[in-house]
JSON list of C-alpha atoms in Angstrom, two decimals:
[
{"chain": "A", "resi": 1, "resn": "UNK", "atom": "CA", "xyz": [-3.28, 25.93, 31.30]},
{"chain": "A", "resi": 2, "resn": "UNK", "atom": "CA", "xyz": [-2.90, 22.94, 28.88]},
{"chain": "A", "resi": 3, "resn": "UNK", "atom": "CA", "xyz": [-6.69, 22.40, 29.09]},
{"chain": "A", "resi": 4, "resn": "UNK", "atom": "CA", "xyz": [-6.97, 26.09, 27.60]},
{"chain": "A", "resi": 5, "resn": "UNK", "atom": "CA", "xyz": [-4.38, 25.60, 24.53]},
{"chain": "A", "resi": 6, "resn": "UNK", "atom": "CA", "xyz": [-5.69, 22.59, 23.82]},
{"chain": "A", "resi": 7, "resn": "UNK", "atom": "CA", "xyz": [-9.45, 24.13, 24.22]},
{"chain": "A", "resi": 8, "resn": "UNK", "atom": "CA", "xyz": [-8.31, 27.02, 22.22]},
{"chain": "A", "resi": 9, "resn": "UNK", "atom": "CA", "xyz": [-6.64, 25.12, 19.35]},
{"chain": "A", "resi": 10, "resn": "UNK", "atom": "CA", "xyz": [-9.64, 23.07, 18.74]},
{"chain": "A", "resi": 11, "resn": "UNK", "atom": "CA", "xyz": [-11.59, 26.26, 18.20]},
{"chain": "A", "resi": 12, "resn": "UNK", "atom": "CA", "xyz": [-9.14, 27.98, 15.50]},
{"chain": "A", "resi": 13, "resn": "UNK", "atom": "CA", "xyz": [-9.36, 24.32, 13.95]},
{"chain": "A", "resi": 14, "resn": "UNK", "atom": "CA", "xyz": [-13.08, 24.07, 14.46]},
{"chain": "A", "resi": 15, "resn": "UNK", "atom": "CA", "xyz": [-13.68, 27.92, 12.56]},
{"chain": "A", "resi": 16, "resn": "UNK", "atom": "CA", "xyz": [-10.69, 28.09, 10.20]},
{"chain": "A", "resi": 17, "resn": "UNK", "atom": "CA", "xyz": [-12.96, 26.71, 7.19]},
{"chain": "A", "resi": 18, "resn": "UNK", "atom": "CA", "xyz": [-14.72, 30.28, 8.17]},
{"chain": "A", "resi": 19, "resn": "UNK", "atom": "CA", "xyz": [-11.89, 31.82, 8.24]},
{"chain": "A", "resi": 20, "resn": "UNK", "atom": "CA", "xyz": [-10.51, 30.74, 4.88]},
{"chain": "A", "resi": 21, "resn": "UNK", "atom": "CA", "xyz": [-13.91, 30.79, 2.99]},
{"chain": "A", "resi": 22, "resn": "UNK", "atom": "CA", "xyz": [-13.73, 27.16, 2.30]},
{"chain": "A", "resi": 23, "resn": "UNK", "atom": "CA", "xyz": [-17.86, 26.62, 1.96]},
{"chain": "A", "resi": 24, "resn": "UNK", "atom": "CA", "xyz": [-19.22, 24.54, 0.18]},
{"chain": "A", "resi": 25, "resn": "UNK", "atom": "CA", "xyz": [-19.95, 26.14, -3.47]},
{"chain": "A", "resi": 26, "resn": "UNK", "atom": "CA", "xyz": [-22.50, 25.12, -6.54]},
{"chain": "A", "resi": 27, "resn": "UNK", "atom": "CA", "xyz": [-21.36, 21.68, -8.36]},
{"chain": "A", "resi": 28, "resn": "UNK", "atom": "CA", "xyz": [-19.96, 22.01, -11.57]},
{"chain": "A", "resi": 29, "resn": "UNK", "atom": "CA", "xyz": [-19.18, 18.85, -12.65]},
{"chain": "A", "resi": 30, "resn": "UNK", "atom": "CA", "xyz": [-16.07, 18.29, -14.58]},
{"chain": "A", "resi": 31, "resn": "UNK", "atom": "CA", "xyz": [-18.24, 15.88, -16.47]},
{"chain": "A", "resi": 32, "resn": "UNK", "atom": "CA", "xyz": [-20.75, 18.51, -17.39]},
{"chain": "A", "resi": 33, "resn": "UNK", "atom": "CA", "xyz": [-18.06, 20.79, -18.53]},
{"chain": "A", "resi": 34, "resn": "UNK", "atom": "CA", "xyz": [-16.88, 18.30, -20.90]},
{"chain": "A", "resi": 35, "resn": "UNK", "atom": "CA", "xyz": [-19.87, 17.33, -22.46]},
{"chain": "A", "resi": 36, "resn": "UNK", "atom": "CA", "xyz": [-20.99, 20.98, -23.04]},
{"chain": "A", "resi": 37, "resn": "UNK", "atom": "CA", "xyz": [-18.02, 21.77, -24.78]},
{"chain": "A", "resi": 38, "resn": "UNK", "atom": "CA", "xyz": [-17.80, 18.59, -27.52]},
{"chain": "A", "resi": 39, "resn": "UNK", "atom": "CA", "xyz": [-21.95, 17.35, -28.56]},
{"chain": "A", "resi": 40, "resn": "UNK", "atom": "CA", "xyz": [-21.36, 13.66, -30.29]},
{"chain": "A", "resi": 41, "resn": "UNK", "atom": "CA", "xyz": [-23.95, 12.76, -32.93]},
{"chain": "A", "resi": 42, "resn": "UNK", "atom": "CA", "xyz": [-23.64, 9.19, -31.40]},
{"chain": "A", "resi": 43, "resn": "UNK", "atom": "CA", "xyz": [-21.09, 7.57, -29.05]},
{"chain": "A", "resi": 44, "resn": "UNK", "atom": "CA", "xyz": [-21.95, 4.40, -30.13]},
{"chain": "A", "resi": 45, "resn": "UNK", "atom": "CA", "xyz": [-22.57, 2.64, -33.33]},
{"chain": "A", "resi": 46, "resn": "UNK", "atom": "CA", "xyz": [-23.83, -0.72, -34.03]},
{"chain": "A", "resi": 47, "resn": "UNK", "atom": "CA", "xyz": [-22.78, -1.53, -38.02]},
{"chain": "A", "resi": 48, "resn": "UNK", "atom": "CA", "xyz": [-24.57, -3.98, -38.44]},
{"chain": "A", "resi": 49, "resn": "UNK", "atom": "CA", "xyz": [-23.07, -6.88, -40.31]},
{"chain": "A", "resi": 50, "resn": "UNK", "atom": "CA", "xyz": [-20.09, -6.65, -42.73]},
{"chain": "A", "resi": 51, "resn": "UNK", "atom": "CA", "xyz": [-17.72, -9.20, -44.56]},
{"chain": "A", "resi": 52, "resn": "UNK", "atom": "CA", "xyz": [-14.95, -10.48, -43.62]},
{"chain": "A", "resi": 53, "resn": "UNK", "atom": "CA", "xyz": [-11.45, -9.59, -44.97]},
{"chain": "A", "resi": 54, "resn": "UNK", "atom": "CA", "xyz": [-13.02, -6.03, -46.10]},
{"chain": "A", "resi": 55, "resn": "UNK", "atom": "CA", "xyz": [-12.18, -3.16, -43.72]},
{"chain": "A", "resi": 56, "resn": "UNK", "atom": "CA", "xyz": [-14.91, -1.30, -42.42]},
{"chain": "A", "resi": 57, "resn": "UNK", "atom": "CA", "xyz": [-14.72, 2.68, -41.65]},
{"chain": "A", "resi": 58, "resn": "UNK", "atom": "CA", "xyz": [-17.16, 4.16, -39.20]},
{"chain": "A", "resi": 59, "resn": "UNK", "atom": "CA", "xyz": [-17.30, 7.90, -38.51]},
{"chain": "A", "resi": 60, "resn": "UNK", "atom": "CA", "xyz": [-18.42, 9.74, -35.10]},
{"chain": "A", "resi": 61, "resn": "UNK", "atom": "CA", "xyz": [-18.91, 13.35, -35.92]},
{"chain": "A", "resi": 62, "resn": "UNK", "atom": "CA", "xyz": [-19.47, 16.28, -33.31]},
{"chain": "A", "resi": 63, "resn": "UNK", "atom": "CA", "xyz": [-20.00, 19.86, -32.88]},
{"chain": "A", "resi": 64, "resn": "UNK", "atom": "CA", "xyz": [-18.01, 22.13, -30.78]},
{"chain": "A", "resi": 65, "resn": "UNK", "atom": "CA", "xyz": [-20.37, 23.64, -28.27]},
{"chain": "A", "resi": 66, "resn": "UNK", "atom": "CA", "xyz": [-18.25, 25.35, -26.36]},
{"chain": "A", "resi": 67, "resn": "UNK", "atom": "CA", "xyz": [-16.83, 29.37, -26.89]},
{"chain": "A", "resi": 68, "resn": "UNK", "atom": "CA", "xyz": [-13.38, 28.49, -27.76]},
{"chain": "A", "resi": 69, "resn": "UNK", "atom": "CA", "xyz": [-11.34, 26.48, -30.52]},
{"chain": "A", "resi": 70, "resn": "UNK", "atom": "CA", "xyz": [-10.70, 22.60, -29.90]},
{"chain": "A", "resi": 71, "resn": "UNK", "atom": "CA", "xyz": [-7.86, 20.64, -30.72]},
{"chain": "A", "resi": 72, "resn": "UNK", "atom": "CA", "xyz": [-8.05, 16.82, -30.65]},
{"chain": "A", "resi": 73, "resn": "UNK", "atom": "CA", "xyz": [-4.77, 15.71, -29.32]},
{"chain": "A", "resi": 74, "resn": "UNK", "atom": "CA", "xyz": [-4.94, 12.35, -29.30]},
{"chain": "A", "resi": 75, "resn": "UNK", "atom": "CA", "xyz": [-7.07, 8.94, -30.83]},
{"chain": "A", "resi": 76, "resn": "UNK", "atom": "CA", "xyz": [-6.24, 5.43, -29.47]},
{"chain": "A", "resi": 77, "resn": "UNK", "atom": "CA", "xyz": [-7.76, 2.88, -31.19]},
{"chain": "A", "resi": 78, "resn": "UNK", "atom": "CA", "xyz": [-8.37, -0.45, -28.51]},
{"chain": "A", "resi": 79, "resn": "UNK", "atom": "CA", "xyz": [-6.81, -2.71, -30.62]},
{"chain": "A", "resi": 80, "resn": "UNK", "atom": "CA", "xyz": [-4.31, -2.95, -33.84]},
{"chain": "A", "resi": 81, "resn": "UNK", "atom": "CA", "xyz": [-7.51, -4.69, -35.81]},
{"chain": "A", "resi": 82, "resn": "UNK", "atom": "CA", "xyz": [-8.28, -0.76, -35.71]},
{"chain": "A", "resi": 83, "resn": "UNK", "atom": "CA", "xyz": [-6.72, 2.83, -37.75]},
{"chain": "A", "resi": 84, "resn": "UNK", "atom": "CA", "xyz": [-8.25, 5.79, -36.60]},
{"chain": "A", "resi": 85, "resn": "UNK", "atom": "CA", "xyz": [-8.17, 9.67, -38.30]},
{"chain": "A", "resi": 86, "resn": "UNK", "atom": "CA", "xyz": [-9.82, 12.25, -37.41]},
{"chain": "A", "resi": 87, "resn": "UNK", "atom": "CA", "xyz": [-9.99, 16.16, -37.90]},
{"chain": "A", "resi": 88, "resn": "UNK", "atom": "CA", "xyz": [-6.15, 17.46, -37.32]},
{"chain": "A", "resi": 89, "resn": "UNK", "atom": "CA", "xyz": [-6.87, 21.14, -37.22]},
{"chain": "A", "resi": 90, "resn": "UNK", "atom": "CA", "xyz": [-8.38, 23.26, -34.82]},
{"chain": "A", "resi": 91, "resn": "UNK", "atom": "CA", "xyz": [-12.61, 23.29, -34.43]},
{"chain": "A", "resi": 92, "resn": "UNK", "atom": "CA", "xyz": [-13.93, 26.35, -34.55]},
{"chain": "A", "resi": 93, "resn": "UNK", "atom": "CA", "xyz": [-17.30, 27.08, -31.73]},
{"chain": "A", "resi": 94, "resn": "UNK", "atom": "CA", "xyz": [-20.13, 25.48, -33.80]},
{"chain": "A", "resi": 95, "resn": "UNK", "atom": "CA", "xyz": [-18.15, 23.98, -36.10]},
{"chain": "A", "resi": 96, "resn": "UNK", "atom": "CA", "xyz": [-17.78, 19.84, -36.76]},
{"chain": "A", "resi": 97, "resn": "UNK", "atom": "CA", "xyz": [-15.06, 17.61, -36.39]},
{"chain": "A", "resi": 98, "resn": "UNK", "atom": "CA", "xyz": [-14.75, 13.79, -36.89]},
{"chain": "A", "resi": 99, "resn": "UNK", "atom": "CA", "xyz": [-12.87, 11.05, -35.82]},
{"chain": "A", "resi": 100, "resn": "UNK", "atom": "CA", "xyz": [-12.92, 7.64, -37.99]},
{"chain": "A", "resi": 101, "resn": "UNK", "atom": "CA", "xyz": [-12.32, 4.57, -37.30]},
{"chain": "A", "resi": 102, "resn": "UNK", "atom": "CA", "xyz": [-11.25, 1.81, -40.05]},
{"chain": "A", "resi": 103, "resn": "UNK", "atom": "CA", "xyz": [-11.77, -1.84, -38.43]},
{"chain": "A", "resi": 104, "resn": "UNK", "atom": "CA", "xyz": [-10.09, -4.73, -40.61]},
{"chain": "A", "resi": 105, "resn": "UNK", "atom": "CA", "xyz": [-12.75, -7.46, -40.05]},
{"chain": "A", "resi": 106, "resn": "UNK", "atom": "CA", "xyz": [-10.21, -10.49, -40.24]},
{"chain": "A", "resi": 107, "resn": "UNK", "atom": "CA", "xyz": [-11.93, -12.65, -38.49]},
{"chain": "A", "resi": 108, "resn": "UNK", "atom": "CA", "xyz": [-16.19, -13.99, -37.85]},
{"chain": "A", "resi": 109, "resn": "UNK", "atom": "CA", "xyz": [-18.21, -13.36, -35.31]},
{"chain": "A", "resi": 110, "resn": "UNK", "atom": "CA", "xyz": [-19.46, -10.92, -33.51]},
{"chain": "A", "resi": 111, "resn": "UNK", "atom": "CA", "xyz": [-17.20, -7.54, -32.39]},
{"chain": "A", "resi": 112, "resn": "UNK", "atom": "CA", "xyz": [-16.97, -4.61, -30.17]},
{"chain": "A", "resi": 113, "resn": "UNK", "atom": "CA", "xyz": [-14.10, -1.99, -30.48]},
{"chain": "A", "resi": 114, "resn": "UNK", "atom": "CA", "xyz": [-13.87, 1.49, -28.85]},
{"chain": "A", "resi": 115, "resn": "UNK", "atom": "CA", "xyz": [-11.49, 4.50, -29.69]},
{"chain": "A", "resi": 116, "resn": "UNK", "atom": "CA", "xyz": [-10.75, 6.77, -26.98]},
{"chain": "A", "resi": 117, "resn": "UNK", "atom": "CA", "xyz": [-10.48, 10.74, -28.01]},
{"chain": "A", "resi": 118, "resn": "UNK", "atom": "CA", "xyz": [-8.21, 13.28, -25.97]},
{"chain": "A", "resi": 119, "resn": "UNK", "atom": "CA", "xyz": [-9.08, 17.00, -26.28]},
{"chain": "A", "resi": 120, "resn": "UNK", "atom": "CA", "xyz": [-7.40, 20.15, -25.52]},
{"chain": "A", "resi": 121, "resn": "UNK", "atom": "CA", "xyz": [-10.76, 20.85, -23.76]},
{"chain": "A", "resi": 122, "resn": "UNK", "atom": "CA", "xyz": [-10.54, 17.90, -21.32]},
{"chain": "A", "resi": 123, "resn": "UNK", "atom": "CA", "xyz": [-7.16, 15.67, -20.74]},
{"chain": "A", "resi": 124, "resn": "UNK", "atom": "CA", "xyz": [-9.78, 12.66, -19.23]},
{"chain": "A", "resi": 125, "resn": "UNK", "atom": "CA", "xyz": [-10.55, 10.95, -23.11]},
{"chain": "A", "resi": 126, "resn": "UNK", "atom": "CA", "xyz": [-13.50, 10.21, -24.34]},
{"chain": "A", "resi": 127, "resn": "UNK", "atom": "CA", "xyz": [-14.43, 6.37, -25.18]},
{"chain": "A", "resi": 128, "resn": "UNK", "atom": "CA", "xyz": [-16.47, 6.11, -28.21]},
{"chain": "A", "resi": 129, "resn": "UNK", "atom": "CA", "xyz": [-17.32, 2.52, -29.20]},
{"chain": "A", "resi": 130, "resn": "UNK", "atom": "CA", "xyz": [-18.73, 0.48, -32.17]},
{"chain": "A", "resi": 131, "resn": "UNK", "atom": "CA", "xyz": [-20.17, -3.04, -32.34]},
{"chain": "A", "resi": 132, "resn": "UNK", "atom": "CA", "xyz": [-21.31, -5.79, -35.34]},
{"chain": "A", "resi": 133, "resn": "UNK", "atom": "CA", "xyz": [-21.18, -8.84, -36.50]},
{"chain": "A", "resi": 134, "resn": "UNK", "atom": "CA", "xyz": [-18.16, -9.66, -39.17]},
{"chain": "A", "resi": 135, "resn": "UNK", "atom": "CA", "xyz": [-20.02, -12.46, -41.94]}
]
């Protein structure tokens, strides 16, 4: 008799995934989503080499490619060296947005910041990075 409930238990375990149609369905990518609904003219910028003591401003533009409005919610520059702004109301589908980044180039040598962007589209932000050489 305990043979049986135990036999019998491991089949409703065994076919429950049936039973609840848990299959396996078609990937859609959380990453995919995301990157069809915000299209970056560049992630990354190299700018080159600037002066020092003389803040630089670099601007990463996009398009919203998705069907609904987009708010950006939040931009978090890596460092204090680094101000960011960017486009405060919502962006229309097809429309472009920007987010700018001024970096105060206090000191020489070579440099690589990043700003991460959080959407109302995705809460997972988006790193966008830019590089040079301060003179």
């Amino acid at each position: 008799m305990k043979k049986l409930k135990i036999t019998a238990l491991l089949a409703v375990l065994a076919f429950s995934p049936f039973y609840a149609n848990v299959f396996p369905v078609e990937s859609t990518s959380i990453v995919k989503t995301i990157a069809d609904a915000i299209k970056w003219k560049s992630e990354s910028i190299d700018v080159g080499t600037i002066p020092q003591g003389k803040p630089k401003l670099i601007r990463f533009e996009f398009t919203n490619t998705s069907s609904k409005p987009i708010v950006i919610e939040n931009v978090a520059p890596s460092c204090g060296c680094t101000t960011a702004d960017y486009t405060k109301t919502p962006i229309l589908p097809g429309k472009k947005g920007f987010v700018e980044a001024s970096y105060n180039a206090a000191s020489k040598g070579a440099f690589m910041k990043t700003v991460s962007v959080t959407t109302s589209d995705s809460k997972a932000p988006k790193t966008l990075s830019f590089k040079g050489v301060v003179s």
